[in-house]
mmCIF file of C-alpha atoms and ligand atoms in Angstrom:
data_model
loop_
_atom_site.group_PDB
_atom_site.id
_atom_site.type_symbol
_atom_site.label_atom_id
_atom_site.label_comp_id
_atom_site.label_asym_id
_atom_site.label_seq_id
_atom_site.Cartn_x
_atom_site.Cartn_y
_atom_site.Cartn_z
ATOM 1 C CA MET A 1 164.260 285.879 140.115
ATOM 2 C CA TYR A 2 162.984 282.548 141.395
ATOM 3 C CA ASP A 3 163.864 280.993 138.079
ATOM 4 C CA ARG A 4 167.514 280.534 138.936
ATOM 5 C CA GLY A 5 169.053 277.621 137.154
ATOM 6 C CA ALA A 6 167.799 275.813 134.138
ATOM 7 C CA VAL A 7 164.154 275.083 133.637
ATOM 8 C CA LEU A 8 163.230 272.657 130.918
ATOM 9 C CA SER A 9 159.964 273.082 129.145
ATOM 10 C CA LEU A 10 158.104 269.788 129.526
ATOM 11 C CA ALA A 11 154.621 271.116 130.280
ATOM 12 C CA ASP A 12 153.690 271.903 126.699
ATOM 13 C CA LEU A 13 149.975 272.416 127.418
ATOM 14 C CA VAL A 14 150.083 275.332 129.872
ATOM 15 C CA PRO A 15 148.183 277.233 131.065
ATOM 16 C CA THR A 16 146.056 274.241 131.971
ATOM 17 C CA PRO A 17 142.338 275.042 131.858
ATOM 18 C CA VAL A 18 140.165 275.658 134.912
ATOM 19 C CA GLU A 19 136.708 274.149 134.642
ATOM 20 C CA ARG A 20 133.594 274.585 136.711
ATOM 21 C CA VAL A 21 132.119 271.219 137.609
ATOM 22 C CA GLU A 22 128.622 270.686 139.010
ATOM 23 C CA LEU A 23 127.929 267.483 140.868
ATOM 24 C CA MET A 24 124.220 266.911 140.727
ATOM 25 C CA PRO A 25 123.385 264.331 143.385
ATOM 26 C CA GLN A 26 125.702 266.089 145.828
ATOM 27 C CA ARG A 27 124.398 269.486 144.677
ATOM 28 C CA VAL A 28 127.759 271.169 144.899
ATOM 29 C CA ALA A 29 129.888 273.042 142.400
ATOM 30 C CA LEU A 30 133.637 273.372 142.371
ATOM 31 C CA TRP A 31 136.423 274.310 140.021
ATOM 32 C CA VAL A 32 139.047 271.946 138.683
ATOM 33 C CA LYS A 33 142.570 272.835 137.570
ATOM 34 C CA ARG A 34 143.247 270.416 134.759
ATOM 35 C CA ASP A 35 146.885 269.574 135.400
ATOM 36 C CA ASP A 36 145.958 266.015 134.485
ATOM 37 C CA ARG A 37 146.680 267.192 130.934
ATOM 38 C CA VAL A 38 149.665 269.443 131.564
ATOM 39 C CA ALA A 39 151.875 267.787 128.954
ATOM 40 C CA SER A 40 151.179 265.771 125.856
ATOM 41 C CA ILE A 41 153.352 262.779 126.741
ATOM 42 C CA TYR A 42 152.377 262.490 130.416
ATOM 43 C CA GLY A 43 150.332 264.707 132.730
ATOM 44 C CA GLY A 44 149.834 265.099 136.467
ATOM 45 C CA ASN A 45 151.767 266.902 139.139
ATOM 46 C CA LYS A 46 155.221 265.410 138.598
ATOM 47 C CA VAL A 47 155.662 267.288 135.316
ATOM 48 C CA ARG A 48 156.013 270.825 136.698
ATOM 49 C CA LYS A 49 158.455 269.530 139.304
ATOM 50 C CA LEU A 50 160.551 267.724 136.713
ATOM 51 C CA GLU A 51 160.902 270.879 134.636
ATOM 52 C CA HIS A 52 163.036 272.231 137.462
ATOM 53 C CA LEU A 53 164.606 269.012 138.721
ATOM 54 C CA LEU A 54 165.717 267.780 135.314
ATOM 55 C CA GLY A 55 166.613 271.313 134.315
ATOM 56 C CA THR A 56 169.103 271.438 137.167
ATOM 57 C CA ALA A 57 170.477 268.025 136.253
ATOM 58 C CA HIS A 58 170.855 269.048 132.629
ATOM 59 C CA ASP A 59 172.574 272.282 133.617
ATOM 60 C CA ALA A 60 175.018 270.459 135.843
ATOM 61 C CA GLY A 61 175.945 268.128 132.990
ATOM 62 C CA LYS A 62 174.598 265.021 134.747
ATOM 63 C CA ARG A 63 173.734 261.986 132.647
ATOM 64 C CA LYS A 64 171.974 259.923 135.218
ATOM 65 C CA VAL A 65 168.974 260.486 137.451
ATOM 66 C CA LEU A 66 168.570 258.416 140.580
ATOM 67 C CA THR A 67 165.308 258.355 142.480
ATOM 68 C CA VAL A 68 163.354 256.372 145.037
ATOM 69 C CA GLY A 69 159.680 255.543 145.236
ATOM 70 C CA ALA A 70 156.894 253.004 145.359
ATOM 71 C CA VAL A 71 157.372 250.454 142.596
ATOM 72 C CA GLY A 72 154.323 251.470 140.548
ATOM 73 C CA SER A 73 154.333 255.175 141.374
ATOM 74 C CA HIS A 74 153.594 258.076 139.065
ATOM 75 C CA GLN A 75 156.909 259.683 139.835
ATOM 76 C CA ILE A 76 158.778 256.698 138.483
ATOM 77 C CA VAL A 77 156.816 256.446 135.262
ATOM 78 C CA ALA A 78 157.017 260.226 134.752
ATOM 79 C CA LEU A 79 160.769 260.221 135.305
ATOM 80 C CA ALA A 80 161.236 257.273 132.944
ATOM 81 C CA LEU A 81 159.232 258.923 130.139
ATOM 82 C CA PHE A 82 160.731 262.409 130.389
ATOM 83 C CA GLY A 83 164.190 261.088 131.261
ATOM 84 C CA GLU A 84 164.262 258.907 128.163
ATOM 85 C CA ARG A 85 163.149 261.806 126.015
ATOM 86 C CA LEU A 86 165.898 264.049 127.366
ATOM 87 C CA GLY A 87 168.584 261.391 127.139
ATOM 88 C CA PHE A 88 169.053 260.674 130.851
ATOM 89 C CA GLU A 89 169.750 257.271 132.264
ATOM 90 C CA VAL A 90 166.996 256.740 134.861
ATOM 91 C CA GLU A 91 167.472 254.482 137.850
ATOM 92 C CA ALA A 92 165.006 254.008 140.698
ATOM 93 C CA VAL A 93 165.238 252.315 144.052
ATOM 94 C CA VAL A 94 161.765 250.801 144.268
ATOM 95 C CA VAL A 95 159.892 249.649 147.345
ATOM 96 C CA PRO A 96 156.681 247.634 147.855
ATOM 97 C CA GLN A 97 153.175 248.953 147.422
ATOM 98 C CA PRO A 98 149.747 247.283 147.381
ATOM 99 C CA ALA A 99 149.131 245.512 144.081
ATOM 100 C CA SER A 100 146.813 247.162 141.564
ATOM 101 C CA GLU A 101 146.456 247.092 137.804
ATOM 102 C CA HIS A 102 147.299 250.806 137.769
ATOM 103 C CA ALA A 103 150.597 250.282 139.602
ATOM 104 C CA ARG A 104 151.509 247.287 137.449
ATOM 105 C CA THR A 105 150.886 249.269 134.254
ATOM 106 C CA ASN A 106 152.963 252.208 135.476
ATOM 107 C CA LEU A 107 155.865 249.886 136.193
ATOM 108 C CA ARG A 108 155.564 248.083 132.883
ATOM 109 C CA VAL A 109 155.599 251.376 130.970
ATOM 110 C CA ALA A 110 158.556 252.683 132.961
ATOM 111 C CA LEU A 111 160.564 249.524 132.283
ATOM 112 C CA ALA A 112 159.714 249.620 128.583
ATOM 113 C CA HIS A 113 161.035 253.185 128.500
ATOM 114 C CA GLY A 114 164.414 252.415 129.926
ATOM 115 C CA LEU A 115 163.945 252.445 133.691
ATOM 116 C CA ARG A 116 166.482 250.474 135.639
ATOM 117 C CA ALA A 117 164.649 249.374 138.785
ATOM 118 C CA ILE A 118 166.503 248.304 141.921
ATOM 119 C CA PRO A 119 164.063 246.240 144.015
ATOM 120 C CA THR A 120 164.276 246.944 147.734
ATOM 121 C CA ALA A 121 162.303 245.006 150.324
ATOM 122 C CA ALA A 122 161.332 247.878 152.635
ATOM 123 C CA TRP A 123 161.257 251.664 152.903
ATOM 124 C CA SER A 124 163.678 251.492 155.818
ATOM 125 C CA LEU A 125 166.380 250.042 153.559
ATOM 126 C CA ALA A 126 165.939 252.559 150.754
ATOM 127 C CA PRO A 127 168.405 255.231 151.989
ATOM 128 C CA LEU A 128 171.214 252.665 152.129
ATOM 129 C CA VAL A 129 170.478 251.362 148.666
ATOM 130 C CA VAL A 130 170.288 254.906 147.302
ATOM 131 C CA ALA A 131 173.645 255.718 148.849
ATOM 132 C CA ALA A 132 175.138 252.603 147.275
ATOM 133 C CA ARG A 133 173.778 253.458 143.819
ATOM 134 C CA TRP A 134 174.719 257.116 143.845
ATOM 135 C CA SER A 135 177.635 258.317 141.736
ATOM 136 C CA ARG A 136 179.124 261.655 140.825
ATOM 137 C CA ASP A 137 177.537 261.775 137.403
ATOM 138 C CA ALA A 138 174.082 261.272 138.945
ATOM 139 C CA VAL A 139 171.560 263.712 140.290
ATOM 140 C CA PHE A 140 169.231 262.537 143.027
ATOM 141 C CA VAL A 141 165.510 263.230 142.741
ATOM 142 C CA PRO A 142 163.915 262.755 146.163
ATOM 143 C CA LEU A 143 160.698 260.924 146.920
ATOM 144 C CA GLY A 144 157.852 262.458 144.938
ATOM 145 C CA GLY A 145 160.250 265.062 143.503
ATOM 146 C CA SER A 146 159.644 267.106 146.629
ATOM 147 C CA ASN A 147 162.419 269.494 147.452
ATOM 148 C CA VAL A 148 162.723 273.245 146.970
ATOM 149 C CA ARG A 149 163.676 272.910 143.324
ATOM 150 C CA GLY A 150 160.777 270.627 142.536
ATOM 151 C CA SER A 151 158.345 272.889 144.384
ATOM 152 C CA LEU A 152 159.369 275.851 142.239
ATOM 153 C CA GLY A 153 157.275 274.280 139.500
ATOM 154 C CA PHE A 154 154.220 274.981 141.629
ATOM 155 C CA VAL A 155 155.357 278.510 142.449
ATOM 156 C CA SER A 156 155.025 279.115 138.715
ATOM 157 C CA ALA A 157 151.712 277.262 138.734
ATOM 158 C CA ALA A 158 150.395 279.682 141.377
ATOM 159 C CA ARG A 159 151.274 282.556 139.064
ATOM 160 C CA GLU A 160 149.461 280.820 136.238
ATOM 161 C CA LEU A 161 146.394 280.536 138.477
ATOM 162 C CA ALA A 162 146.631 284.170 139.603
ATOM 163 C CA LEU A 163 146.551 285.246 135.960
ATOM 164 C CA GLN A 164 143.477 283.087 135.353
ATOM 165 C CA VAL A 165 141.757 284.680 138.350
ATOM 166 C CA ALA A 166 142.708 288.133 137.100
ATOM 167 C CA ALA A 167 141.340 287.275 133.653
ATOM 168 C CA GLY A 168 138.007 286.248 135.180
ATOM 169 C CA GLU A 169 138.294 282.573 134.265
ATOM 170 C CA LEU A 170 137.378 281.671 137.831
ATOM 171 C CA PRO A 171 136.678 283.578 141.032
ATOM 172 C CA GLU A 172 139.443 283.665 143.635
ATOM 173 C CA PRO A 173 139.119 280.301 145.419
ATOM 174 C CA ASP A 174 138.844 280.123 149.198
ATOM 175 C CA GLU A 175 141.002 277.060 149.029
ATOM 176 C CA ILE A 176 142.866 274.726 146.720
ATOM 177 C CA VAL A 177 142.258 271.086 147.633
ATOM 178 C CA VAL A 178 145.085 268.812 146.552
ATOM 179 C CA ALA A 179 146.245 265.260 147.260
ATOM 180 C CA MET A 180 149.318 265.344 149.484
ATOM 181 C CA GLY A 181 151.958 262.624 149.269
ATOM 182 C CA SER A 182 155.338 264.183 149.879
ATOM 183 C CA GLY A 183 154.101 267.765 150.083
ATOM 184 C CA GLY A 184 155.943 269.439 147.227
ATOM 185 C CA THR A 185 152.846 270.418 145.302
ATOM 186 C CA ALA A 186 151.109 271.979 148.302
ATOM 187 C CA ALA A 187 154.341 273.682 149.405
ATOM 188 C CA GLY A 188 155.044 275.283 146.040
ATOM 189 C CA LEU A 189 151.454 276.464 145.688
ATOM 190 C CA ALA A 190 151.465 277.954 149.190
ATOM 191 C CA ALA A 191 154.690 279.880 148.536
ATOM 192 C CA GLY A 192 153.451 281.025 145.140
ATOM 193 C CA LEU A 193 150.049 282.128 146.438
ATOM 194 C CA GLU A 194 151.763 284.158 149.143
ATOM 195 C CA ARG A 195 153.878 285.887 146.529
ATOM 196 C CA GLU A 196 150.916 286.523 144.237
ATOM 197 C CA GLY A 197 148.946 288.060 147.081
ATOM 198 C CA LEU A 198 145.928 285.766 146.698
ATOM 199 C CA ARG A 199 143.970 284.856 149.818
ATOM 200 C CA THR A 200 143.545 281.230 148.731
ATOM 201 C CA ARG A 201 144.563 278.602 151.282
ATOM 202 C CA VAL A 202 145.926 275.141 150.456
ATOM 203 C CA VAL A 203 144.274 272.026 151.842
ATOM 204 C CA GLY A 204 146.577 269.025 151.576
ATOM 205 C CA VAL A 205 144.625 265.785 151.721
ATOM 206 C CA ALA A 206 146.921 263.192 153.274
ATOM 207 C CA ILE A 207 147.141 259.944 151.328
ATOM 208 C CA SER A 208 149.570 258.084 153.596
ATOM 209 C CA HIS A 209 150.478 257.660 157.250
ATOM 210 C CA PRO A 210 151.703 259.200 159.490
ATOM 211 C CA THR A 211 149.620 262.162 158.422
ATOM 212 C CA SER A 212 150.919 264.647 160.970
ATOM 213 C CA ALA A 213 154.498 264.174 159.749
ATOM 214 C CA LEU A 214 153.241 264.945 156.259
ATOM 215 C CA GLY A 215 151.730 268.226 157.401
ATOM 216 C CA VAL A 216 154.936 269.247 159.141
ATOM 217 C CA ALA A 217 157.087 268.351 156.140
ATOM 218 C CA ALA A 218 154.845 270.271 153.745
ATOM 219 C CA ARG A 219 154.930 273.400 155.884
ATOM 220 C CA ARG A 220 158.690 273.239 156.264
ATOM 221 C CA LEU A 221 159.081 272.879 152.532
ATOM 222 C CA ALA A 222 156.682 275.781 151.927
ATOM 223 C CA PHE A 223 158.787 277.957 154.229
ATOM 224 C CA ALA A 224 162.051 276.960 152.525
ATOM 225 C CA THR A 225 160.549 277.446 149.064
ATOM 226 C CA ALA A 226 159.190 280.871 150.015
ATOM 227 C CA ARG A 227 162.622 281.903 151.308
ATOM 228 C CA SER A 228 164.256 280.671 148.118
ATOM 229 C CA ILE A 229 162.084 282.938 145.958
ATOM 230 C CA GLY A 230 163.063 285.927 148.043
ATOM 231 C CA LEU A 231 160.124 286.252 150.430
ATOM 232 C CA GLY A 232 160.972 287.569 153.879
ATOM 233 C CA ARG A 233 160.860 285.515 157.017
ATOM 234 C CA ARG A 234 157.370 286.598 158.061
ATOM 235 C CA ALA A 235 155.883 286.171 154.609
ATOM 236 C CA SER A 236 157.486 282.739 154.467
ATOM 237 C CA VAL A 237 155.874 281.779 157.769
ATOM 238 C CA ARG A 238 152.554 282.969 156.361
ATOM 239 C CA ALA A 239 153.150 280.834 153.272
ATOM 240 C CA ALA A 240 153.715 277.780 155.468
ATOM 241 C CA MET A 241 150.618 278.531 157.533
ATOM 242 C CA ARG A 242 148.451 278.575 154.426
ATOM 243 C CA ILE A 243 148.702 274.799 154.345
ATOM 244 C CA GLU A 244 145.995 272.948 156.202
ATOM 245 C CA LEU A 245 146.341 269.205 156.663
ATOM 246 C CA GLU A 246 143.181 267.199 155.961
ATOM 247 C CA ALA A 247 143.772 263.805 157.580
ATOM 248 C CA GLY A 248 140.247 262.405 157.418
ATOM 249 C CA TYR A 249 140.395 260.602 154.067
ATOM 250 C CA VAL A 250 143.543 258.463 154.179
ATOM 251 C CA GLY A 251 141.885 255.248 155.380
ATOM 252 C CA ARG A 252 144.278 252.342 155.884
ATOM 253 C CA GLY A 253 147.016 254.160 154.072
ATOM 254 C CA TYR A 254 148.924 254.487 150.851
ATOM 255 C CA GLY A 255 147.401 252.585 147.986
ATOM 256 C CA PHE A 256 144.370 251.280 149.917
ATOM 257 C CA THR A 257 140.942 252.267 148.663
ATOM 258 C CA THR A 258 138.301 253.920 150.857
ATOM 259 C CA ASP A 259 134.518 254.051 150.496
ATOM 260 C CA ALA A 260 134.582 257.840 150.280
ATOM 261 C CA GLY A 261 137.237 257.602 147.580
ATOM 262 C CA THR A 262 135.286 255.035 145.588
ATOM 263 C CA GLY A 263 132.217 257.283 145.777
ATOM 264 C CA ALA A 264 134.295 260.234 144.627
ATOM 265 C CA ILE A 265 135.565 258.282 141.606
ATOM 266 C CA ALA A 266 131.973 257.609 140.541
ATOM 267 C CA ALA A 267 130.901 261.221 141.121
ATOM 268 C CA ALA A 268 133.862 262.526 139.140
ATOM 269 C CA GLU A 269 133.233 260.100 136.309
ATOM 270 C CA ARG A 270 129.693 261.435 135.895
ATOM 271 C CA ALA A 271 131.243 264.886 135.562
ATOM 272 C CA GLY A 272 133.738 263.659 132.959
ATOM 273 C CA LEU A 273 136.780 263.484 135.245
ATOM 274 C CA GLU A 274 139.044 260.495 135.729
ATOM 275 C CA LEU A 275 140.546 259.838 139.181
ATOM 276 C CA ASP A 276 142.819 257.183 140.698
ATOM 277 C CA PRO A 277 142.251 255.202 143.910
ATOM 278 C CA SER A 278 145.451 256.188 145.766
ATOM 279 C CA TYR A 279 145.558 259.970 145.498
ATOM 280 C CA THR A 280 142.947 261.935 143.644
ATOM 281 C CA SER A 281 139.918 259.896 144.793
ATOM 282 C CA LYS A 282 140.668 260.773 148.410
ATOM 283 C CA ALA A 283 141.374 264.418 147.615
ATOM 284 C CA PHE A 284 138.229 264.734 145.501
ATOM 285 C CA ALA A 285 136.114 263.234 148.303
ATOM 286 C CA ALA A 286 137.478 265.959 150.586
ATOM 287 C CA ALA A 287 136.896 268.598 147.902
ATOM 288 C CA ILE A 288 133.226 267.621 147.529
ATOM 289 C CA ALA A 289 132.624 267.832 151.272
ATOM 290 C CA ARG A 290 134.409 271.167 151.595
ATOM 291 C CA ALA A 291 132.717 272.668 148.525
ATOM 292 C CA ARG A 292 129.425 272.718 150.426
ATOM 293 C CA SER A 293 130.578 275.716 152.409
ATOM 294 C CA ARG A 294 133.565 277.097 150.501
ATOM 295 C CA ARG A 295 134.705 278.058 147.041
ATOM 296 C CA VAL A 296 136.958 275.127 146.201
ATOM 297 C CA LEU A 297 139.488 274.614 143.424
ATOM 298 C CA PHE A 298 140.411 270.950 143.111
ATOM 299 C CA TRP A 299 143.938 270.635 141.726
ATOM 300 C CA HIS A 300 143.969 267.563 139.484
ATOM 301 C CA THR A 301 147.308 265.830 140.094
ATOM 302 C CA LEU A 302 146.810 262.589 138.159
ATOM 303 C CA SER A 303 147.957 262.055 134.581
ATOM 304 C CA THR A 304 144.970 261.220 132.390
ATOM 305 C CA VAL A 305 147.017 261.284 129.200
ATOM 306 C CA PRO A 306 146.900 257.782 127.681
ATOM 307 C CA LEU A 307 150.085 255.882 128.494
ATOM 308 C CA PRO A 308 152.180 254.672 125.595
ATOM 309 C CA ALA A 309 151.286 251.112 124.615
ATOM 310 C CA VAL A 310 153.797 248.544 125.806
ATOM 311 C CA PRO A 311 154.040 244.792 125.348
ATOM 312 C CA ASP A 312 152.153 242.820 127.965
ATOM 313 C CA VAL A 313 155.188 240.842 129.131
ATOM 314 C CA PRO A 314 155.439 239.336 132.632
ATOM 315 C CA LEU A 315 157.284 241.514 135.136
ATOM 316 C CA PRO A 316 160.609 240.312 136.503
ATOM 317 C CA ARG A 317 159.970 238.201 139.607
ATOM 318 C CA ALA A 318 161.910 240.469 141.949
ATOM 319 C CA LEU A 319 159.668 243.389 140.953
ATOM 320 C CA GLU A 320 156.431 241.393 140.895
ATOM 321 C CA ARG A 321 157.122 240.496 144.528
ATOM 322 C CA LEU A 322 156.985 244.183 145.488
ATOM 323 C CA LEU A 323 153.362 244.442 144.366
ATOM 324 C CA ARG A 324 151.475 242.715 147.154
HETATM 325 C C1 PLP B 401 152.759 262.202 143.472
HETATM 326 C C2 PLP B 401 151.285 262.481 143.462
HETATM 327 C C3 PLP B 401 150.697 263.294 144.441
HETATM 328 C C4 PLP B 401 151.445 263.828 145.612
HETATM 329 O O1 PLP B 401 152.064 265.048 145.380
HETATM 330 P P1 PLP B 401 153.108 265.635 146.420
HETATM 331 O O2 PLP B 401 153.643 266.824 145.782
HETATM 332 O O3 PLP B 401 154.145 264.558 146.617
HETATM 333 O O4 PLP B 401 152.399 265.896 147.697
HETATM 334 C C5 PLP B 401 149.346 263.568 144.337
HETATM 335 N N1 PLP B 401 148.604 263.039 143.345
HETATM 336 C C6 PLP B 401 149.131 262.223 142.413
HETATM 337 C C7 PLP B 401 148.242 261.638 141.375
HETATM 338 C C8 PLP B 401 150.490 261.932 142.435
HETATM 339 O O5 PLP B 401 151.009 261.104 141.504
#
């Protein structure tokens, strides 16, 4: 019943595998949910959200998708790639983020695949610019794709995991450790786990400041998502309370590296996993520490599908200025 409205099938490689990973120097073992390869054109955690978000847009006969995000963010490149494939016009209000090769590549790919980027000097101005760009034929996809509709993608993901547990592919985890940016992934998982009757908790590893606001937003979204799939008020509160905020790995903030994160990237690489500096490195560092005393499932939220090749042209000046 939670599948009201259209759902597009973008995640063509589900169920994503769960793998047991042993980290030798750290002498810990954990499981990894390989959503980094959830779809053949682009992986990571935006894909399951977009199945619902773009499904709704498609159903409503919208031609245009308007979003907002950091200029080199995964959400923007994901939306550009899937939007182009589905015939949407994709426009994004983009705000500054620390410069990195990763961010620059994301932006270059998004632009090559039809993104119209509206450079905006600061987060505080973004709502005004969004309001100015919005039109009736457009659907708005919020920051990180995190609203109830987007989170429904991770309600389905929780069912996918429950089936894998039931099939003996992994033991029931004590907790899922996941990078938390706007909270939609953690919220959908929490609501889905509550419905599936698993005991697994969700540890959201904050990757930006202020971390406490992130925890509150994720729990509110978990509650709203749980209500929307028909769970009662008390079950929905329990869903929200499954989310634990881990605020100890964020460092200076969004897009800044940390020593723990850099160590986690190296540890993961030895185990054959690819991580990024902004999100998954911080979450994996937390996962390693927590796996010493708990059965941890690390939810891999980065796309590790090779990006389409694009010409190495200079970025427009107004966009280049946002990477600093
Ligand atoms: C967007 C993103 C996240 C954050 O997910 P939320 O659902 O917004 O909390 C985590 N990891 C990666 C790699 C992302 O691109």
